[in-house]
Short mmCIF file of C-alpha atoms in Angstrom, two decimals:
data_model
loop_
_atom_site.label_atom_id
_atom_site.label_comp_id
_atom_site.label_asym_id
_atom_site.label_seq_id
_atom_site.Cartn_x
_atom_site.Cartn_y
_atom_site.Cartn_z
CA MET A 1178 -3.05 -20.48 34.40
CA ASN A 1179 -0.74 -17.92 36.01
CA THR A 1180 1.73 -16.54 33.50
CA PRO A 1181 4.56 -14.03 34.06
CA TYR A 1182 4.09 -10.29 33.62
CA LYS A 1183 7.49 -10.03 31.93
CA TYR A 1184 10.20 -12.24 30.49
CA GLU A 1185 13.84 -11.26 30.10
CA ARG A 1186 15.48 -12.61 26.95
CA THR A 1187 19.09 -12.12 26.02
CA GLU A 1188 18.99 -12.74 22.26
CA THR A 1189 16.66 -13.09 19.32
CA VAL A 1190 16.75 -16.22 17.19
CA GLU A 1191 18.30 -14.25 14.34
CA GLU A 1192 21.13 -13.12 16.61
CA LEU A 1193 21.77 -16.68 17.77
CA ILE A 1194 21.95 -17.97 14.21
CA SER A 1195 24.26 -15.17 13.19
CA GLU A 1196 26.63 -15.61 16.12
CA TYR A 1197 26.76 -19.37 16.67
CA SER A 1198 26.15 -21.10 13.32
CA SER A 1199 29.85 -21.87 12.98
CA ILE A 1200 30.27 -23.98 16.13
CA PRO A 1201 31.23 -27.61 15.34
CA ASP A 1202 28.62 -30.34 14.99
CA GLY A 1203 27.91 -32.34 18.14
CA THR A 1204 29.36 -29.74 20.54
CA GLY A 1205 28.18 -27.19 23.06
CA SER A 1206 29.20 -23.56 22.99
CA GLY A 1207 29.41 -23.02 26.73
CA VAL A 1208 27.14 -19.99 26.21
CA HIS A 1209 23.82 -19.89 28.04
CA VAL A 1210 21.02 -17.74 26.64
CA SER A 1211 17.39 -16.84 27.27
CA ILE A 1212 14.99 -16.83 24.32
CA ALA A 1213 11.24 -16.63 23.83
CA GLY A 1214 8.68 -17.34 21.14
CA ARG A 1215 6.05 -19.81 20.00
CA ILE A 1216 6.46 -23.58 19.77
CA MET A 1217 5.70 -24.25 16.10
CA GLN A 1218 6.70 -27.90 15.84
CA ARG A 1219 7.40 -30.70 18.32
CA ARG A 1220 8.87 -34.19 17.82
CA ASP A 1221 8.73 -36.62 20.73
CA GLN A 1222 11.36 -39.37 20.47
CA GLY A 1223 10.86 -40.90 23.90
CA LYS A 1224 13.93 -39.88 25.87
CA VAL A 1225 14.30 -36.59 24.05
CA VAL A 1226 11.90 -34.02 22.63
CA PHE A 1227 12.84 -31.70 19.76
CA GLY A 1228 10.85 -28.55 19.24
CA ASN A 1229 11.06 -25.53 16.95
CA LEU A 1230 10.81 -22.19 18.68
CA GLN A 1231 9.96 -19.21 16.47
CA ASP A 1232 10.12 -15.52 17.30
CA SER A 1233 9.68 -12.54 14.97
CA SER A 1234 13.20 -12.94 13.61
CA GLY A 1235 13.42 -16.66 12.84
CA ARG A 1236 13.23 -20.26 14.05
CA ILE A 1237 15.62 -22.40 16.11
CA GLN A 1238 15.51 -25.96 17.40
CA LEU A 1239 15.03 -26.78 21.08
CA PHE A 1240 16.78 -29.90 22.41
CA ALA A 1241 15.08 -31.31 25.53
CA PRO A 1242 16.52 -34.57 26.99
CA SER A 1243 14.28 -36.30 29.55
CA LYS A 1244 17.10 -36.59 32.10
CA SER A 1245 17.90 -32.90 32.36
CA THR A 1246 14.79 -31.04 31.23
CA PRO A 1247 12.72 -29.87 34.20
CA ASN A 1248 9.06 -30.87 34.11
CA PHE A 1249 9.79 -32.98 31.03
CA GLU A 1250 6.29 -34.47 30.73
CA ALA A 1251 4.69 -31.00 30.62
CA PHE A 1252 7.23 -29.91 28.03
CA SER A 1253 6.32 -32.97 25.95
CA ALA A 1254 2.64 -31.96 26.15
CA LEU A 1255 3.04 -28.37 24.93
CA ASN A 1256 0.57 -27.34 22.25
CA ILE A 1257 1.66 -26.02 18.88
CA GLY A 1258 1.37 -22.26 19.23
CA ASP A 1259 2.12 -22.01 22.96
CA TRP A 1260 4.41 -19.08 23.84
CA ILE A 1261 7.32 -20.20 26.03
CA GLY A 1262 10.49 -18.78 27.47
CA VAL A 1263 13.57 -21.01 27.41
CA LYS A 1264 16.97 -20.77 29.05
CA GLY A 1265 19.80 -23.07 28.06
CA GLU A 1266 23.10 -23.67 26.33
CA VAL A 1267 23.60 -22.95 22.63
CA MET A 1268 24.75 -26.18 20.97
CA LYS A 1269 24.78 -28.14 17.74
CA THR A 1270 23.43 -31.64 17.39
CA LYS A 1271 25.46 -34.38 15.73
CA ARG A 1272 23.41 -33.73 12.59
CA GLY A 1273 24.55 -30.11 12.55
CA GLU A 1274 21.31 -28.49 13.75
CA LEU A 1275 21.90 -25.30 15.77
CA SER A 1276 19.86 -25.72 18.96
CA VAL A 1277 19.28 -24.51 22.48
CA LYS A 1278 19.45 -27.25 25.12
CA VAL A 1279 16.50 -26.71 27.46
CA GLU A 1280 17.66 -26.14 31.05
CA GLN A 1281 14.76 -23.97 32.24
CA TRP A 1282 11.45 -23.18 30.58
CA GLU A 1283 8.07 -21.63 31.36
CA ILE A 1284 4.81 -20.97 29.57
CA LEU A 1285 4.32 -17.29 28.72
CA ALA A 1286 0.93 -17.65 27.02
CA GLU A 1287 -1.16 -20.70 26.32
CA THR A 1288 -2.94 -21.09 23.01
CA LYS A 1289 -6.54 -22.14 23.56
CA ARG A 1290 -7.24 -22.73 19.88
CA SER A 1291 -5.58 -25.26 17.62
CA PHE A 1292 -2.99 -23.82 15.27
CA PRO A 1293 -3.16 -24.91 11.62
CA ASP A 1294 -0.41 -27.23 10.42
CA LYS A 1295 2.74 -25.07 10.25
CA TRP A 1296 3.90 -26.71 7.05
CA HIS A 1297 0.66 -26.22 5.13
CA GLY A 1298 -0.52 -22.81 6.35
CA ILE A 1299 -4.10 -21.63 6.07
CA SER A 1300 -5.71 -22.79 2.84
CA ASP A 1301 -8.85 -20.64 3.03
CA PRO A 1302 -8.08 -17.05 1.93
CA ASP A 1303 -10.99 -15.58 3.91
CA THR A 1304 -9.63 -17.15 7.11
CA ARG A 1305 -6.16 -15.84 6.33
CA TYR A 1306 -7.40 -12.24 6.16
CA ARG A 1307 -9.73 -12.48 9.16
CA GLN A 1308 -7.15 -14.20 11.36
CA ARG A 1309 -4.02 -12.38 10.26
CA TYR A 1310 -2.59 -12.93 13.75
CA VAL A 1311 -2.48 -16.66 12.92
CA ASP A 1312 -1.72 -16.33 9.22
CA MET A 1313 1.59 -14.60 9.90
CA TRP A 1314 2.78 -17.56 11.95
CA VAL A 1315 1.67 -20.43 9.78
CA THR A 1316 1.70 -19.17 6.16
CA GLU A 1317 5.15 -19.16 4.58
CA GLY A 1318 6.09 -15.67 3.42
CA ALA A 1319 2.99 -13.96 4.86
CA LYS A 1320 5.10 -11.43 6.78
CA ARG A 1321 7.38 -10.59 3.85
CA ALA A 1322 5.09 -8.11 2.13
CA PHE A 1323 4.38 -6.28 5.39
CA ILE A 1324 8.07 -5.99 6.25
CA LEU A 1325 8.69 -4.64 2.74
CA ARG A 1326 5.78 -2.21 3.16
CA SER A 1327 7.21 -0.85 6.41
CA LYS A 1328 10.63 -0.36 4.83
CA LEU A 1329 9.12 1.27 1.74
CA ILE A 1330 7.30 3.89 3.80
CA SER A 1331 10.39 4.55 5.92
CA LYS A 1332 12.67 4.92 2.91
CA THR A 1333 10.14 7.11 1.08
CA ARG A 1334 9.97 9.43 4.05
CA LYS A 1335 13.76 9.71 4.31
CA TRP A 1336 14.17 10.20 0.54
CA LEU A 1337 11.72 13.09 0.53
CA GLU A 1338 13.17 14.66 3.66
CA GLU A 1339 16.62 14.63 2.06
CA LYS A 1340 15.05 16.65 -0.76
CA GLU A 1341 13.75 19.13 1.83
CA PHE A 1342 10.12 18.05 1.74
CA MET A 1343 8.32 18.51 5.06
CA GLU A 1344 5.93 15.86 6.34
CA VAL A 1345 2.59 17.20 7.56
CA GLU A 1346 -0.74 15.92 8.84
CA THR A 1347 -4.04 17.19 7.48
CA PRO A 1348 -7.65 16.48 8.58
CA VAL A 1349 -9.28 13.10 8.07
CA PHE A 1350 -12.75 14.63 8.58
CA HIS A 1351 -13.67 16.99 5.74
CA PRO A 1352 -16.71 19.28 5.67
CA ILE A 1353 -16.82 18.89 1.87
CA PRO A 1354 -15.51 15.86 -0.06
CA GLY A 1355 -12.80 16.85 -2.51
CA GLY A 1356 -9.37 16.22 -3.93
CA ALA A 1357 -10.45 13.27 -6.09
CA LEU A 1358 -13.43 11.91 -7.97
CA ALA A 1359 -14.74 9.27 -5.58
CA LYS A 1360 -17.76 8.45 -3.42
CA PRO A 1361 -17.08 9.40 0.21
CA PHE A 1362 -18.06 7.87 3.53
CA ILE A 1363 -20.36 10.14 5.54
CA THR A 1364 -20.45 10.44 9.33
CA HIS A 1365 -22.05 12.87 11.77
CA HIS A 1366 -20.46 14.99 14.48
CA ASN A 1367 -22.93 15.36 17.31
CA ALA A 1368 -21.44 18.40 19.06
CA LEU A 1369 -21.30 20.38 15.80
CA ASP A 1370 -24.52 18.77 14.53
CA ALA A 1371 -22.83 18.52 11.15
CA ASP A 1372 -22.23 15.83 8.57
CA LEU A 1373 -18.55 15.19 7.85
CA TYR A 1374 -16.82 13.11 5.20
CA LEU A 1375 -13.88 10.78 5.64
CA ARG A 1376 -11.25 12.15 3.33
CA ILE A 1377 -10.95 10.72 -0.16
CA ALA A 1378 -7.66 12.61 -0.64
CA PRO A 1379 -5.60 15.15 1.34
CA GLU A 1380 -4.95 17.23 -1.78
CA LEU A 1381 -6.85 20.44 -1.10
CA TYR A 1382 -5.45 20.82 2.42
CA LEU A 1383 -1.89 20.19 1.26
CA LYS A 1384 -2.25 22.89 -1.41
CA ARG A 1385 -3.59 25.26 1.26
CA LEU A 1386 -0.23 24.73 2.98
CA VAL A 1387 1.61 25.74 -0.18
CA VAL A 1388 -0.50 28.92 -0.18
CA GLY A 1389 0.60 29.32 3.44
CA GLY A 1390 4.27 29.27 2.50
CA PHE A 1391 5.38 25.65 2.85
CA GLU A 1392 7.00 25.09 -0.53
CA LYS A 1393 7.53 21.32 -0.34
CA VAL A 1394 5.05 19.23 1.64
CA PHE A 1395 4.03 15.59 1.75
CA GLU A 1396 1.68 13.34 3.67
CA ILE A 1397 1.52 9.57 3.89
CA ALA A 1398 -2.22 9.51 4.33
CA ARG A 1399 -4.91 6.96 5.08
CA VAL A 1400 -7.81 7.73 2.74
CA PHE A 1401 -11.33 6.32 2.43
CA ARG A 1402 -13.54 5.70 -0.59
CA ASN A 1403 -17.00 4.18 -0.39
CA GLU A 1404 -16.56 2.07 -3.49
CA GLY A 1405 -16.23 -1.55 -4.54
CA ILE A 1406 -13.82 -4.14 -3.16
CA SER A 1407 -11.54 -6.04 -5.56
CA SER A 1408 -8.03 -7.40 -5.85
CA ARG A 1409 -6.87 -3.78 -6.34
CA HIS A 1410 -9.36 -1.89 -4.16
CA ASN A 1411 -9.91 -1.68 -0.41
CA PRO A 1412 -12.25 0.98 1.06
CA GLU A 1413 -9.40 2.39 3.14
CA PHE A 1414 -5.93 2.58 1.70
CA THR A 1415 -2.70 4.57 1.89
CA MET A 1416 -1.51 7.32 -0.42
CA LEU A 1417 1.61 9.40 -0.60
CA GLU A 1418 0.67 12.91 -1.69
CA LEU A 1419 3.22 15.64 -2.22
CA TYR A 1420 3.27 19.18 -3.59
CA GLU A 1421 6.17 21.31 -4.70
CA ALA A 1422 5.98 25.04 -5.34
CA TYR A 1423 7.56 26.42 -8.55
CA ALA A 1424 7.41 22.96 -10.17
CA ASP A 1425 5.28 21.65 -13.04
CA TRP A 1426 4.21 18.21 -14.25
CA ASN A 1427 7.57 17.51 -15.90
CA ASP A 1428 9.38 18.04 -12.60
CA ILE A 1429 6.90 15.82 -10.78
CA MET A 1430 7.16 13.03 -13.36
CA GLU A 1431 10.93 13.06 -12.93
CA LEU A 1432 10.58 12.99 -9.14
CA ALA A 1433 8.14 10.05 -9.28
CA GLU A 1434 10.19 7.85 -11.60
CA ASN A 1435 13.36 8.50 -9.59
CA LEU A 1436 11.61 7.73 -6.29
CA ILE A 1437 10.14 4.45 -7.51
CA GLU A 1438 13.40 3.33 -9.14
CA TYR A 1439 15.18 4.11 -5.86
CA LEU A 1440 12.65 2.11 -3.84
CA ALA A 1441 12.93 -0.87 -6.18
CA VAL A 1442 16.71 -0.96 -5.87
CA GLN A 1443 16.65 -0.47 -2.10
CA LEU A 1444 13.99 -3.09 -1.44
CA THR A 1445 14.67 -5.74 -4.11
CA GLY A 1446 18.29 -5.09 -5.09
CA SER A 1447 17.45 -4.20 -8.70
CA SER A 1448 15.50 -1.68 -10.77
CA THR A 1449 14.02 -4.66 -12.65
CA VAL A 1450 11.44 -6.54 -10.60
CA SER A 1451 9.44 -9.68 -11.28
CA PHE A 1452 5.66 -9.37 -11.07
CA ASP A 1453 3.16 -12.09 -11.92
CA GLY A 1454 5.85 -14.04 -13.78
CA GLU A 1455 7.11 -11.17 -15.94
CA ASP A 1456 9.86 -8.59 -15.51
CA ILE A 1457 9.17 -4.87 -15.10
CA ASP A 1458 11.98 -2.40 -15.78
CA LEU A 1459 11.45 0.50 -13.36
CA SER A 1460 14.62 2.40 -14.28
CA ALA A 1461 14.21 6.06 -15.19
CA PRO A 1462 13.34 7.67 -17.51
CA TRP A 1463 9.92 6.15 -18.17
CA ARG A 1464 8.05 6.45 -21.42
CA ARG A 1465 5.80 9.50 -21.80
CA ALA A 1466 2.87 9.23 -24.22
CA SER A 1467 -0.40 11.09 -24.61
CA MET A 1468 -3.74 9.37 -24.09
CA MET A 1469 -4.74 9.96 -27.74
CA GLU A 1470 -1.43 8.58 -28.99
CA LEU A 1471 -1.85 5.39 -26.98
CA ILE A 1472 -5.45 4.90 -28.12
CA LEU A 1473 -4.27 5.16 -31.74
CA GLU A 1474 -1.52 2.59 -31.08
CA GLN A 1475 -3.90 0.13 -29.43
CA THR A 1476 -7.08 0.52 -31.49
CA GLY A 1477 -6.10 2.22 -34.74
CA HIS A 1478 -8.64 5.00 -34.06
CA ALA A 1479 -7.24 8.53 -34.51
CA ILE A 1480 -9.50 10.53 -32.22
CA SER A 1481 -9.42 13.91 -30.51
CA LEU A 1482 -11.70 16.24 -28.59
CA GLU A 1483 -12.92 17.49 -31.99
CA THR A 1484 -14.12 14.03 -33.03
CA PRO A 1485 -17.96 14.14 -33.33
CA LEU A 1486 -19.75 12.81 -30.24
CA ASP A 1487 -21.71 10.23 -32.22
CA GLU A 1488 -18.50 8.85 -33.65
CA LEU A 1489 -16.90 8.60 -30.20
CA ARG A 1490 -20.02 6.86 -28.87
CA ASP A 1491 -19.97 4.37 -31.73
CA ILE A 1492 -16.31 3.57 -31.10
CA CYS A 1493 -17.03 3.02 -27.38
CA LYS A 1494 -19.91 0.69 -28.25
CA GLN A 1495 -17.54 -1.38 -30.42
CA TYR A 1496 -15.65 -2.20 -27.22
CA ASP A 1497 -18.78 -2.83 -25.11
CA ILE A 1498 -18.21 0.30 -23.04
CA GLU A 1499 -21.24 1.43 -21.07
CA ILE A 1500 -21.78 5.15 -21.55
CA GLU A 1501 -24.14 7.80 -20.22
CA SER A 1502 -25.88 10.43 -22.32
CA SER A 1503 -24.18 13.11 -20.22
CA TYR A 1504 -20.68 12.04 -21.24
CA GLY A 1505 -18.82 14.66 -23.23
CA PRO A 1506 -15.90 13.92 -25.57
CA GLY A 1507 -13.34 13.98 -22.76
CA LYS A 1508 -15.21 11.42 -20.65
CA LEU A 1509 -15.80 9.17 -23.68
CA ILE A 1510 -12.11 9.27 -24.58
CA LEU A 1511 -11.17 8.43 -20.98
CA GLU A 1512 -13.57 5.46 -20.96
CA LEU A 1513 -12.13 4.21 -24.25
CA TYR A 1514 -8.58 4.55 -22.93
CA GLU A 1515 -9.35 2.74 -19.68
CA LYS A 1516 -10.98 -0.17 -21.52
CA THR A 1517 -8.54 -0.64 -24.39
CA VAL A 1518 -5.19 0.80 -23.36
CA GLU A 1519 -4.54 0.84 -19.62
CA PRO A 1520 -4.78 -2.94 -19.04
CA ASN A 1521 -2.20 -3.51 -21.80
CA ILE A 1522 0.54 -1.20 -20.50
CA TRP A 1523 3.21 -3.30 -18.80
CA ASN A 1524 6.45 -1.37 -18.37
CA PRO A 1525 6.13 2.05 -16.70
CA CYS A 1526 4.47 4.72 -18.80
CA PHE A 1527 3.37 8.25 -17.97
CA VAL A 1528 0.05 8.66 -19.77
CA THR A 1529 -0.28 12.39 -20.36
CA GLU A 1530 -2.72 15.05 -21.59
CA TYR A 1531 -5.93 14.06 -19.83
CA PRO A 1532 -9.07 15.87 -20.98
CA LYS A 1533 -10.11 18.88 -18.93
CA GLU A 1534 -13.59 17.41 -18.56
CA VAL A 1535 -12.27 14.64 -16.27
CA SER A 1536 -9.53 16.64 -14.53
CA PRO A 1537 -11.18 19.27 -12.31
CA LEU A 1538 -8.05 20.18 -10.34
CA SER A 1539 -5.48 20.12 -13.17
CA ARG A 1540 -4.07 23.15 -14.94
CA ASP A 1541 -4.91 23.68 -18.60
CA HIS A 1542 -2.33 22.38 -21.06
CA ARG A 1543 -0.21 25.36 -22.04
CA GLN A 1544 -0.46 24.51 -25.74
CA LYS A 1545 -3.51 22.28 -26.34
CA ASP A 1546 -7.07 23.47 -25.77
CA GLY A 1547 -9.36 21.18 -23.81
CA LEU A 1548 -6.49 19.14 -22.36
CA THR A 1549 -4.63 19.43 -19.08
CA GLU A 1550 -1.12 18.94 -17.80
CA ARG A 1551 -2.19 15.81 -15.98
CA PHE A 1552 -0.51 12.41 -16.08
CA GLU A 1553 -0.97 8.97 -14.60
CA GLY A 1554 1.81 6.45 -14.05
CA ILE A 1555 0.68 3.05 -15.31
CA ILE A 1556 2.60 -0.13 -14.52
CA ALA A 1557 1.49 -3.72 -15.15
CA GLY A 1558 -1.91 -2.58 -16.35
CA ARG A 1559 -2.81 -0.55 -13.28
CA GLU A 1560 -2.65 3.04 -12.13
CA ILE A 1561 0.12 3.55 -9.60
CA LEU A 1562 0.13 7.35 -9.45
CA ASN A 1563 -1.70 10.46 -10.60
CA GLY A 1564 -0.25 13.95 -10.83
CA PHE A 1565 -0.37 17.26 -12.61
CA SER A 1566 0.51 20.88 -12.83
CA GLU A 1567 -1.92 22.27 -10.27
CA LEU A 1568 -4.74 24.60 -11.22
CA VAL A 1569 -3.89 27.92 -9.55
CA ASP A 1570 -6.58 30.25 -10.94
CA SER A 1571 -9.34 30.74 -8.35
CA GLU A 1572 -11.98 31.81 -10.88
CA GLU A 1573 -11.27 28.83 -13.15
CA GLN A 1574 -11.33 26.50 -10.15
CA MET A 1575 -14.71 27.86 -9.08
CA GLU A 1576 -16.10 27.18 -12.55
CA ARG A 1577 -14.78 23.62 -12.39
CA PHE A 1578 -16.32 23.13 -8.93
CA LYS A 1579 -19.68 24.42 -10.22
CA ASP A 1580 -19.49 21.94 -13.08
CA GLN A 1581 -18.81 19.17 -10.54
CA LEU A 1582 -21.75 20.37 -8.47
CA GLU A 1583 -24.05 20.06 -11.48
CA LYS A 1584 -22.78 16.54 -12.13
CA GLY A 1585 -23.50 15.67 -8.52
CA ARG A 1586 -27.05 16.99 -8.81
CA SER A 1587 -27.45 14.83 -11.92
CA GLY A 1588 -26.60 11.72 -9.92
CA ASP A 1589 -22.82 11.44 -10.13
CA GLU A 1590 -21.88 10.17 -6.66
CA GLU A 1591 -18.17 10.74 -7.32
CA ALA A 1592 -18.50 14.44 -8.19
CA MET A 1593 -16.90 17.07 -5.95
CA GLY A 1594 -18.72 19.86 -4.19
CA VAL A 1595 -17.82 23.53 -4.05
CA ASP A 1596 -15.10 24.10 -1.45
CA ALA A 1597 -15.46 27.80 -0.81
CA ASP A 1598 -12.58 27.94 1.67
CA TYR A 1599 -10.23 26.38 -0.86
CA ILE A 1600 -11.30 29.02 -3.39
CA ARG A 1601 -10.57 31.67 -0.76
CA ALA A 1602 -7.10 30.15 -0.26
CA LEU A 1603 -6.45 30.32 -4.01
CA GLU A 1604 -7.51 33.98 -3.98
CA PHE A 1605 -4.56 34.63 -1.67
CA GLY A 1606 -2.34 33.17 -4.39
CA LEU A 1607 -1.02 29.67 -5.16
CA PRO A 1608 2.32 29.84 -6.99
CA PRO A 1609 3.06 27.48 -9.91
CA THR A 1610 2.88 24.07 -8.24
CA GLY A 1611 3.23 20.43 -9.19
CA GLY A 1612 1.71 17.59 -7.22
CA ILE A 1613 1.24 13.86 -7.17
CA GLY A 1614 -0.57 11.04 -5.39
CA ILE A 1615 1.06 7.58 -5.30
CA GLY A 1616 -0.86 4.49 -4.21
CA ILE A 1617 1.33 2.89 -1.56
CA ASP A 1618 -0.65 -0.37 -1.51
CA ARG A 1619 -0.34 -0.97 -5.24
CA LEU A 1620 3.34 -0.05 -5.22
CA VAL A 1621 3.95 -2.59 -2.44
CA MET A 1622 1.97 -5.21 -4.38
CA MET A 1623 4.25 -4.73 -7.37
CA LEU A 1624 7.53 -4.78 -5.42
CA ALA A 1625 6.43 -7.74 -3.26
CA ASP A 1626 5.01 -9.61 -6.30
CA VAL A 1627 1.58 -10.26 -4.83
CA GLN A 1628 -1.65 -10.20 -6.80
CA THR A 1629 -4.21 -8.92 -4.31
CA ILE A 1630 -4.29 -5.82 -2.15
CA ARG A 1631 -5.41 -7.98 0.77
CA ASP A 1632 -1.91 -9.43 0.94
CA VAL A 1633 -0.40 -5.99 1.62
CA VAL A 1634 -3.08 -4.61 3.98
CA LEU A 1635 -2.74 -6.14 7.43
CA PHE A 1636 -6.44 -6.09 8.20
CA PRO A 1637 -8.44 -5.65 4.97
CA THR A 1638 -12.12 -4.73 4.97
CA LEU A 1639 -14.29 -7.87 4.78
CA ARG A 1640 -17.93 -8.77 4.88
CA ALA A 1641 -19.31 -9.44 8.34
CA GLU A 1642 -18.38 -12.90 9.56
CA GLN A 1643 -21.32 -15.31 9.63
#
């Protein structure tokens, strides 16, 4: 079938509805328009055919009488899903349905596969995610989360730029995996004959830029982690990372809560959002509580880094927590917190004072030995963000890297390596700096009230199709 290379339309459906909804029932407007989209429903009543044409902005009825519609039989035989262009008068039927009376029409693209029933959508989730190009037409509300996601990223960018943050781009290929504790994807560059790693975080490159004199930087970055897939995890996902010179964790916590409250109001109309049937109050300030304090509240166990290892292990076993013999007190406390506390936090809370053992890039707490000025923002039982006062001492950072290297040699696939160039950058001087990483996908899930990350990632990673 020969189809046109181009089609000139004069209005979108949304524009037609906005401009002509007030015309009286049973009358024509005298205005002739050109529109285009997919036929998503058709009703043949003999001497007249009604069809619904849908474009990216909305849906409008087509009114096609047999006497005046050219090639009426072909119009009556259109398949659900065919793309067509239509020219005709804007009118309202006697029943008050805004319509376009078909005076000219042509097929722009023919669908060669049957569309699912528009009014029932796609019932199989796997098909929805594999055939997103169909899902967005036939599943009610499927586009909503992606429109919200686009607006969230745009508004985040503008909000940060108004605060004089500069957006940058850093490498996706890293010679050494770093910036987070995660298992990387490995690839090989033939010309360099070198293994490279898809980035698990842009952190170390962004902090190099602070060393270089950019005092406020951010990146909305695609990152990659070779880990499990779940309702909250996709191997590639999007993070906002930002760093601010002369700031500490308190400044960054304030920035984060204000940004997320702003996004909630802008995108949903309120700082209180509904998620999974319950309200979440995102208004600042959020609660701040230490990890030890929250464990005491939830379990009744008053623990600290000085608690004997055997006692910490016994407590973990009470909660069926799998532990390794290599775990020190900090790792045991983190495991206990993640099992007993994190899933039970609903309204926003900054969980503070992470153990140094599990925080290789965080600065030591200025008052408490063995702890760091690191925090995570937990909402609805899941981590939304992670930030800290950045470690600026090159010698201390090298010791932490060496400790990570030993963990890697002992079989920890998430351990970092030694990034000698980053150490060299720190030796040139990193001023006091605060930084944060915010999971864009999880934030969109919360604001869009969807329960799986696959509903906010346009093309999620799936097993090979059989």
